[in-house]
Structures are given as structure tokens and as C-alpha cells.
Amino acid sequence: MLEITTIYNALSNTERKEFESFLASRNRRSDVKNLRFLKLLAAGRTKEISTRLYGKPSTAAFHALCKRIYDALIDFVASKSFAEETQGELEVLKLLLASRLFLEQKLYKTAFKTLSKAEEKGLLLDNYSILNEIYLTQIQHAHLNTKWVLADIIRKYESNQLKAQVDVRLGMAYAEIKATLGKTNTNSVQELVNSAFERYQVKVSKDLNFKSLQQLFEITATTAKLQQDFYSVGPFMQSLFAMVKQKGPVKEKHRFNYLNILYFMAVTAFRNKRFRESEGYLADMQENLSLGKKSYHDVFSEKMLELTALNQLYQGGLDRAVHLLKEATRPKLNRLLLLSMCFFLQEDFANGYKVMTSFQHSDGWYLKKAGWIWVLKKNLIEILLLMELDKPDMVIQRLDRFFRNFRKPLLELGEQRVLVFMDLAQEIYEHPKKATTPIFMDKVERSFTWLGRDREDIFVMTFYAWLKAKMENKALYEVVLDLVNIEDQ
């Protein structure tokens, strides 16, 4: 049941409708319950779903239904992926096979024309394995075509072989980098990438294809997010983006990769408090979305909405950010957490906590769905909201759970300051009058090592703003804007 929910939630609205049609086409009886199951799943009514369908819980029929739906989901996703991803490759393979058939029948002119067309389309796809077969076929029959130069074909074959080898080595380097990120607190992303690339003899240059460059952006952004340090990776990201721009106009086959790259650049600019630059990348994304496949909207629209709201939020447009987040349909975890944070910054603590109550699963469940950092932020915001609403029993309970669950991983990541922040927040909550005393202000000053306005992580600054607002007796949002707005300074 959990696997079905996970896969189904990952589908876009369009894909969900397609899956419903896919199931309906397979139904041979009118009383099949799979479509009703999907309606309950889409509505989030998963509790006691077997009782709703069969009148009693945990029936053998329900388990059989789940298995059939799970198998159908896998079949649907695989079929859709195959249809979308292999259409171009199949077309090239058909041309290659047709050319070989023509060669057997000694229809040389038609064969060579078809083979050239296959090569042309294969080059557009960057499919090295198919190109390898095309060049071998050309080499074997070069003596039959007076217009072909064997040495030129061999050079193309050898060049293609080198590209294929680089692609394989890059895949191994990428896997090693990802594995290293999961085990160590890497200080330098560029150092890690350079080390892995040197080991596997891969050169970071504009000659890397879009897929490879996108992987580099993903590695860099993932590391920066884990370490809450987008400042250090900024120059490396800019150098990678310069390589992307050197490739010239984006072809349709690379548009999805380019959209991902633009998103990583937009996030990095935002996290470095360069809000207008971030909005520029988002505008470029919007333009490319209008040129690309409709399915790309399902992938990027939610991410773009959230980042647009964040850029608005930190440029003084808090009300606009709330409006954007509230008007969007179909609740998403990131958006709901961001909306709760916006209410918190508006000092509308009741509505902020109301959003929090919509998160009804365990932290373990959200850890799998949204990641560790998301769960950490959720817990921090929830505790601060409960403090502001003065719910002492719940505050004590949540604080105890927070320190029990997060102390060890935070210490391992070198993020002791989060624990220090929570200690200070607890002290303010228990003794509110302390906040404005010189002794407490000095304690706060000595408790943190600040990296500077331009370098400090924007979300770290936002949480610190809560302490600062208490100490200076100012409006929270006013303090946030004062802390993070560096573009006009």
C-alpha cells in the first residue's frame, strides 16, 4: 500500500488520468474496485481503505487488489518511459536495420542514403552505442561507396568510442561523488569533483554533454544544501553555467536538462540572497517551458512557484508570497511548510500552526518523502509556533523529542549552532524578560560564529531573526528583511 501511494503521488495530474484510462482499458468487469481505490487515494482517504471498499478491514481481496494495482503501476510507468525515451532510438535503429537489408539486396544507393540519415539522427541523440554500429557498418562497406573516405569514417568511429568511454567514466565518477557525499562532510565541492574526475580521467569542460553537466549541477547543489553553504559553491556553479552557455542555442532534446540546470542556478542565486538574479533564471525557465513538452510543466511548475514565493518573501512581498502559496491547488509538502513559515513571519501563529496540523504522518514517513533537512525545518518551525502560542506541555514534549532525534546527526554534521539556538529559544520561552537584558544579548553574541551577511545561509539568518526580534522588541519580518537584504547595500 505504501509503495502504491509513493509511486502514485509521484505522478503528475496528467499521468494520473492516463493511468486511470490504462486501468479502465484492462477492466473486463464493471464491478472492479481499482478505479474507486484510485479516487480514494487521490483524495487522501487512505485510512481504513479496505473497509470502504469491501466492508471489512484487511481482506484477502484487498491485498490481491493492491498487488494488481501495484503491478499495473509498474507496467504503466515502464511503458510510458519506454515510449517517451526510446522513440528516437527506435527510429535510428530502424534506419540502421533497413540500410543493412538494402546492402544485402545490393541496393547500395538506397542503403548509403539510409545509413547517412541514421548517422544524422544518431548524432542528435548522443547515442554512442547506436553510432558505433552505424560507423562499423560504414567501415565494412566503404569500398562500395566512392564518395566515402575510409580514414574519415575510422576517425569518426574512434572519436565516438572516446566519447562513449568518457560517458562510462563520468557515470562511475558521478556514482563515487554521490557515495562520498553520503558518508563525509565534504569541505569543498570542487575539490571532491576534481578528485573524482582526475581518478576517472574526465575533464570538466564544455565538451561534456548536457546530461553530464546537469549531474554536476545536481552534485554541487546537493552538497551545498547539506552543508547550508551555497556561498562557497557559487563560483563553481557560475563556471559550469558559462560552459552551458558556450554550447549555444538549446536543442529540444536537451531542454529538460537545461531546465534543471536553470533551476539549480535559480536556487543558488536565491540562497546567496541575489533575488533579482534568481528571478532572472526563473524567467528563463518559464520561457523554455513554453517551448518544451507539456509534461515539463508538471515537473517544474511547483518548484518554480515555491522559489518565486521565496524571492517575493525576502524582498518585502510577504503578502504576495502567501497569496501565491495559498492559491495553488493540490497541497505539496514543501509548499505547506513554506506557507507555515510565511504565517510565522507574519506573526499569524494560529494559522501557521493550523498548517502544521496537516502534517499527520510520523517524522520517519516524512524523512523518506521529503528528506532530513525538511524534517528538521518542520520541527524547528513547529516548536517556535507552539512557543508563540504558549502551549507549555506541547513545547516541552516537542523539545524533548527534538533533542533526542536531532542532537547526534547535527553534531555529526558540525551544526551545533542549531542545538545552541534551540537552547536559547527555550530560555527565552521560559524566561521572556531575559531576552532584552544585556547579559542575554551578550550570551547570544558569544554563542554563534557569524560568517557575515553575504556568506551566512539565508534560512539560518531567518531563524536567528526570531531571537534578534525578541532581543530588540521589533517585528519579526522587519528584522528578517534587515538581516538578509544585501542587494541594495
XYZ file of C-alpha atoms in Angstrom:
489
model
C 0.000 0.000 0.000
C 2.826 2.417 0.906
C 4.658 1.658 -2.356
C 1.491 2.316 -4.358
C 0.974 5.639 -2.561
C 4.599 6.684 -3.144
C 4.517 5.898 -6.875
C 1.048 7.388 -7.386
C 1.970 10.627 -5.593
C 4.974 10.980 -7.899
C 2.713 11.032 -10.965
C 1.539 14.329 -12.417
C -2.182 15.083 -12.782
C -1.959 14.244 -16.482
C -0.192 10.958 -15.777
C -2.798 10.043 -13.151
C -5.579 10.461 -15.700
C -3.596 8.401 -18.192
C -3.140 5.663 -15.585
C -6.862 5.632 -14.834
C -7.548 5.160 -18.555
C -4.852 2.484 -18.638
C -6.596 0.595 -15.805
C -10.070 1.085 -17.255
C -8.954 -0.388 -20.580
C -7.885 -3.544 -18.748
C -11.075 -3.956 -16.723
C -13.272 -6.742 -18.043
C -15.975 -6.404 -15.395
C -17.951 -3.393 -14.222
C -17.553 -4.209 -10.505
C -13.744 -3.944 -10.409
C -12.680 -1.729 -7.498
C -9.352 -0.436 -8.801
C -10.716 2.892 -10.086
C -12.543 3.551 -6.820
C -9.307 2.726 -4.996
C -7.528 5.434 -7.018
C -10.220 8.008 -6.248
C -9.820 7.370 -2.520
C -6.043 7.535 -2.887
C -6.188 10.839 -4.803
C -8.466 12.310 -2.129
C -6.035 11.258 0.616
C -8.648 8.978 2.200
C -6.290 6.062 2.761
C -7.295 5.256 6.338
C -9.413 2.098 6.523
C -9.491 1.998 2.723
C -10.159 -1.750 2.687
C -13.247 -1.219 4.855
C -14.525 1.453 2.463
C -14.082 -0.927 -0.474
C -15.072 -4.291 0.989
C -16.938 -3.521 4.199
C -14.267 -5.060 6.433
C -10.542 -4.458 7.068
C -7.524 -6.331 5.693
C -9.336 -8.790 3.477
C -7.517 -11.160 1.144
C -9.360 -9.497 -1.722
C -7.934 -6.099 -0.735
C -4.364 -7.423 -0.701
C -4.925 -9.007 -4.106
C -6.304 -5.684 -5.383
C -3.226 -3.829 -4.095
C -0.935 -6.282 -5.871
C -2.816 -5.894 -9.162
C -2.715 -2.093 -8.918
C 0.985 -2.131 -7.997
C 1.810 -4.395 -10.962
C -0.278 -2.183 -13.252
C 1.526 0.934 -11.975
C 4.927 -0.586 -12.717
C 3.738 -1.668 -16.160
C 2.294 1.796 -16.876
C 5.396 3.709 -15.734
C 7.727 1.372 -17.635
C 5.634 1.506 -20.820
C 5.347 5.291 -20.683
C 9.067 5.706 -20.062
C 9.920 3.325 -22.894
C 7.583 5.100 -25.305
C 8.956 8.556 -24.467
C 12.647 7.785 -24.044
C 13.246 5.232 -26.805
C 11.192 6.658 -29.654
C 14.193 8.425 -31.191
C 16.494 5.433 -30.665
C 13.976 3.081 -32.278
C 13.749 5.330 -35.308
C 17.548 5.285 -35.737
C 17.684 1.512 -35.240
C 15.002 1.021 -37.889
C 17.057 3.095 -40.332
C 20.206 1.117 -39.489
C 18.478 -2.247 -39.924
C 16.841 -1.078 -43.147
C 20.210 0.043 -44.537
C 21.739 -3.368 -43.752
C 18.850 -5.082 -45.510
C 19.352 -2.855 -48.572
C 23.073 -3.724 -48.532
C 22.258 -7.436 -48.546
C 19.983 -6.841 -51.523
C 22.749 -4.785 -53.200
C 20.575 -1.658 -53.267
C 23.688 0.365 -52.448
C 22.487 3.877 -53.274
C 19.386 3.480 -51.091
C 21.430 1.766 -48.367
C 24.041 4.551 -48.160
C 21.366 7.248 -48.134
C 19.503 5.464 -45.312
C 22.728 4.903 -43.371
C 23.642 8.605 -43.612
C 20.197 9.515 -42.330
C 20.660 7.098 -39.411
C 24.016 8.726 -38.575
C 22.498 12.209 -38.701
C 19.709 11.263 -36.293
C 22.073 9.265 -34.061
C 24.336 12.292 -33.623
C 21.349 14.340 -32.465
C 20.627 11.758 -29.756
C 24.226 11.405 -28.480
C 23.601 7.648 -28.566
C 27.141 6.314 -28.758
C 26.262 2.603 -28.919
C 23.992 3.012 -31.956
C 26.511 5.333 -33.634
C 29.144 2.663 -33.042
C 27.083 0.170 -35.076
C 26.464 2.758 -37.803
C 30.184 3.526 -38.191
C 31.111 -0.177 -38.216
C 28.573 -0.744 -40.988
C 30.041 2.192 -42.940
C 33.587 0.865 -42.456
C 32.634 -2.622 -43.653
C 31.056 -1.262 -46.841
C 33.222 1.808 -47.510
C 34.781 0.100 -50.557
C 31.356 0.165 -52.224
C 30.921 3.956 -51.954
C 33.378 6.102 -53.885
C 32.242 9.240 -52.015
C 33.287 7.829 -48.626
C 36.834 8.121 -47.300
C 37.658 5.146 -45.086
C 40.146 7.106 -42.958
C 37.472 9.733 -42.170
C 34.959 7.085 -41.110
C 37.563 5.402 -38.894
C 38.328 8.765 -37.258
C 34.610 9.295 -36.567
C 34.395 5.777 -35.139
C 37.402 6.341 -32.846
C 36.071 9.738 -31.728
C 32.709 8.168 -30.920
C 34.455 5.405 -28.957
C 36.285 8.008 -26.877
C 33.023 9.826 -26.133
C 31.408 6.550 -25.090
C 34.315 5.798 -22.755
C 34.111 9.287 -21.236
C 30.386 8.762 -20.676
C 31.069 5.493 -18.816
C 33.886 7.021 -16.746
C 31.709 10.007 -15.929
C 28.990 7.662 -14.685
C 31.484 5.983 -12.348
C 32.818 9.335 -11.128
C 29.269 10.570 -10.517
C 28.467 7.426 -8.505
C 31.613 7.849 -6.401
C 30.875 11.509 -5.700
C 27.311 10.712 -4.629
C 28.563 7.922 -2.353
C 31.176 10.229 -0.798
C 28.568 12.922 -0.159
C 26.522 10.427 1.835
C 29.421 9.442 4.092
C 31.506 12.539 4.767
C 31.140 16.232 5.498
C 32.986 17.413 2.395
C 34.556 20.845 2.704
C 34.971 21.625 -0.997
C 32.598 20.519 -3.719
C 35.008 21.498 -6.470
C 37.822 19.610 -4.736
C 35.643 16.495 -4.492
C 34.587 16.723 -8.144
C 38.128 17.379 -9.364
C 39.467 14.433 -7.347
C 36.897 12.002 -8.744
C 37.290 13.327 -12.284
C 41.072 13.011 -12.090
C 40.761 9.413 -10.906
C 38.468 8.504 -13.802
C 40.224 10.772 -16.320
C 37.267 13.046 -17.009
C 37.800 16.717 -17.833
C 35.273 19.343 -16.724
C 34.702 21.337 -19.899
C 32.034 22.488 -22.324
C 32.628 19.245 -24.240
C 30.613 17.391 -21.579
C 27.079 16.746 -22.772
C 24.026 18.343 -21.157
C 23.228 15.252 -19.112
C 26.733 15.217 -17.616
C 26.671 18.931 -16.855
C 23.269 18.564 -15.204
C 24.690 15.811 -12.985
C 27.485 18.157 -11.914
C 24.971 20.864 -11.025
C 22.958 18.330 -9.032
C 26.030 17.115 -7.110
C 27.081 20.662 -6.303
C 23.618 21.811 -5.213
C 23.081 18.685 -3.089
C 26.346 19.239 -1.223
C 25.609 22.928 -0.714
C 22.166 22.104 0.670
C 23.532 19.519 3.111
C 26.204 21.923 4.351
C 23.977 25.012 4.163
C 26.780 26.677 2.240
C 25.750 27.929 -1.186
C 28.238 30.795 -0.951
C 31.278 28.547 -1.465
C 29.824 26.730 -4.473
C 28.649 29.914 -6.206
C 31.789 30.480 -8.333
C 31.932 26.811 -9.384
C 28.262 26.908 -10.403
C 28.888 30.067 -12.432
C 31.820 28.435 -14.233
C 29.672 25.400 -15.059
C 26.878 27.638 -16.339
C 29.355 29.500 -18.553
C 30.194 26.129 -20.154
C 26.492 25.534 -20.765
C 26.083 28.932 -22.450
C 29.097 28.239 -24.692
C 27.128 25.391 -26.245
C 24.870 27.894 -27.984
C 21.091 27.630 -28.514
C 19.448 24.795 -26.591
C 18.134 21.960 -28.731
C 14.818 20.353 -27.867
C 16.462 17.078 -26.832
C 18.463 18.989 -24.191
C 15.656 21.229 -22.939
C 14.804 19.106 -19.901
C 18.460 19.081 -18.810
C 18.685 22.821 -19.377
C 15.552 23.443 -17.296
C 17.103 21.507 -14.422
C 20.323 23.499 -14.745
C 18.400 26.792 -14.709
C 16.555 25.664 -11.591
C 19.812 24.842 -9.789
C 21.154 28.278 -10.746
C 17.953 29.976 -9.544
C 18.146 28.173 -6.190
C 21.834 29.014 -5.759
C 21.230 32.699 -6.518
C 18.333 32.778 -4.042
C 20.311 31.064 -1.288
C 23.063 33.650 -1.821
C 20.458 36.411 -1.441
C 20.719 37.532 -5.083
C 16.972 37.610 -5.515
C 16.708 39.507 -8.797
C 19.257 37.174 -10.379
C 17.215 34.207 -9.163
C 14.091 35.719 -10.723
C 16.006 36.081 -13.995
C 16.738 32.358 -14.091
C 13.087 31.640 -13.281
C 12.017 33.860 -16.188
C 14.376 31.912 -18.457
C 12.801 28.696 -17.158
C 9.324 29.992 -17.947
C 10.374 30.852 -21.494
C 11.873 27.390 -22.032
C 8.805 25.715 -20.542
C 6.669 27.422 -23.170
C 8.897 25.906 -25.866
C 9.149 22.398 -24.410
C 6.871 19.431 -23.816
C 3.706 19.890 -21.798
C 4.901 17.233 -19.339
C 7.754 19.539 -18.281
C 5.194 21.832 -16.633
C 4.204 19.025 -14.268
C 7.852 18.563 -13.259
C 8.845 22.201 -12.754
C 5.738 24.307 -12.051
C 5.589 23.502 -8.319
C 9.318 24.110 -7.812
C 9.101 27.411 -9.669
C 6.081 28.544 -7.662
C 7.854 27.862 -4.360
C 11.031 29.650 -5.438
C 9.024 32.602 -6.787
C 7.267 32.853 -3.418
C 10.605 32.739 -1.578
C 12.060 35.512 -3.744
C 8.950 37.601 -3.040
C 9.147 36.831 0.668
C 12.707 38.101 1.091
C 12.136 41.236 -0.992
C 9.320 42.561 1.165
C 6.457 40.786 -0.597
C 5.311 38.559 2.261
C 1.605 39.022 1.483
C 2.255 38.251 -2.184
C 4.159 35.101 -1.198
C 1.260 33.918 0.979
C -1.184 34.579 -1.862
C 0.915 32.551 -4.321
C 1.193 29.623 -1.929
C -2.488 29.615 -0.949
C -3.914 29.869 -4.469
C -2.041 26.834 -5.791
C -4.070 23.635 -5.987
C -3.189 20.188 -4.628
C -1.176 20.607 -1.405
C 2.532 19.714 -1.522
C 4.852 19.185 1.433
C 7.384 21.909 0.566
C 4.677 24.439 -0.210
C 2.766 23.756 3.003
C 5.906 24.084 5.114
C 6.773 27.334 3.350
C 3.237 28.632 3.895
C 3.518 27.821 7.599
C 6.805 29.754 7.716
C 5.172 32.737 5.974
C 2.373 32.815 8.556
C 5.059 32.613 11.240
C 6.851 35.650 9.778
C 3.506 37.480 9.588
C 3.161 36.630 13.290
C -0.091 34.876 12.409
C 0.879 31.977 14.638
C -2.566 30.367 14.791
C -2.755 29.901 11.021
C 0.881 28.844 10.938
C 0.176 26.060 13.405
C -3.047 25.156 11.617
C -0.973 24.363 8.529
C 1.374 22.315 10.726
C -1.505 20.131 11.885
C -1.992 18.984 8.280
C 1.257 17.011 8.628
C -0.270 13.939 10.220
C 2.383 11.327 9.423
C 5.417 10.466 11.549
C 8.813 12.119 11.087
C 10.060 8.778 9.770
C 7.474 8.894 6.998
C 8.383 12.480 6.067
C 12.076 11.583 6.182
C 11.504 9.146 3.314
C 9.245 11.551 1.414
C 10.998 14.905 1.842
C 14.442 14.327 3.358
C 16.218 15.047 6.622
C 16.589 18.821 6.211
C 12.857 19.211 5.531
C 12.030 17.265 8.713
C 14.484 19.405 10.701
C 12.894 22.658 9.460
C 9.416 21.319 10.175
C 10.353 20.553 13.772
C 12.041 23.931 14.294
C 9.092 25.919 12.940
C 6.560 23.828 14.857
C 8.360 24.358 18.178
C 8.636 28.126 17.640
C 4.938 28.310 16.723
C 3.987 26.407 19.885
C 6.151 28.772 21.942
C 4.412 31.783 20.432
C 1.009 30.186 21.076
C 2.155 29.431 24.645
C 1.438 25.698 24.701
C 3.844 24.683 27.516
C 3.088 20.961 27.628
C 3.443 20.591 23.873
C 6.600 22.747 23.843
C 8.258 20.520 26.449
C 7.236 17.377 24.586
C 8.464 18.657 21.196
C 11.741 19.973 22.636
C 12.466 16.649 24.306
C 11.778 14.809 21.035
C 13.837 17.328 19.060
C 16.970 16.930 21.164
C 16.540 13.162 21.262
C 16.177 12.812 17.488
C 18.419 15.560 16.144
C 21.306 16.050 18.590
C 23.503 13.255 17.228
C 23.065 13.937 13.474
C 23.501 17.696 13.976
C 26.738 17.151 15.901
C 27.970 14.772 13.196
C 27.284 17.450 10.569
C 29.049 20.104 12.634
C 25.796 22.045 13.080
C 25.988 22.585 16.850
C 24.571 26.058 16.365
C 21.106 24.597 15.724
C 21.233 22.988 19.169
C 22.529 26.233 20.676
C 19.681 28.128 19.008
C 17.084 25.781 20.486
C 18.641 26.112 23.949
C 18.404 29.904 23.678
C 14.843 29.710 22.335
C 13.866 27.540 25.293
C 15.477 30.016 27.684
C 13.508 32.916 26.161
C 10.295 30.932 26.333
C 10.775 30.017 29.985
C 12.059 33.481 30.981
C 10.685 36.040 28.452
C 12.045 39.079 30.294
C 15.604 37.836 29.871
C 15.502 38.488 26.124
C 16.106 42.242 26.375
C 18.799 42.101 29.062
C 22.439 42.904 28.195
C 23.535 39.606 29.767
C 21.345 37.540 27.437
C 22.293 39.628 24.386
C 25.958 39.070 25.173
C 25.305 35.354 25.608
C 23.701 35.190 22.165
C 26.598 37.115 20.635
C 29.116 34.691 22.160
C 27.100 31.607 21.231
C 27.434 31.910 17.465
C 30.255 32.363 14.989
C 28.723 34.510 12.260
C 30.013 34.170 8.709
C 28.918 37.612 7.557
C 25.776 38.894 5.884
C 26.713 37.821 2.353
C 28.021 34.389 3.361
C 25.597 33.197 6.053
C 22.819 30.837 4.973
C 19.527 32.642 4.406
C 17.431 30.171 6.418
C 19.902 30.228 9.324
C 19.559 34.025 9.329
C 15.767 33.725 9.305
C 15.712 31.584 12.442
C 18.259 33.866 14.122
C 15.986 36.812 13.283
C 13.447 35.364 15.736
C 15.989 35.689 18.566
C 17.027 39.159 17.418
C 13.396 40.329 17.219
C 12.857 39.196 20.807
C 16.010 40.951 21.996
C 15.251 44.215 20.187
C 11.473 44.031 20.690
C 10.868 44.501 16.956
C 8.535 42.932 14.401
C 9.955 39.609 13.218
C 9.556 40.217 9.473
C 11.193 43.635 9.740
C 14.259 42.036 11.337
C 14.375 39.292 8.688
C 14.435 41.822 5.845
C 17.096 43.873 7.572
C 19.315 40.822 8.017
C 19.083 39.246 4.580
C 18.656 42.127 2.149
C 22.168 42.694 0.797
C 21.391 43.541 -2.839
C 20.877 47.241 -2.229
C 23.795 47.632 0.156
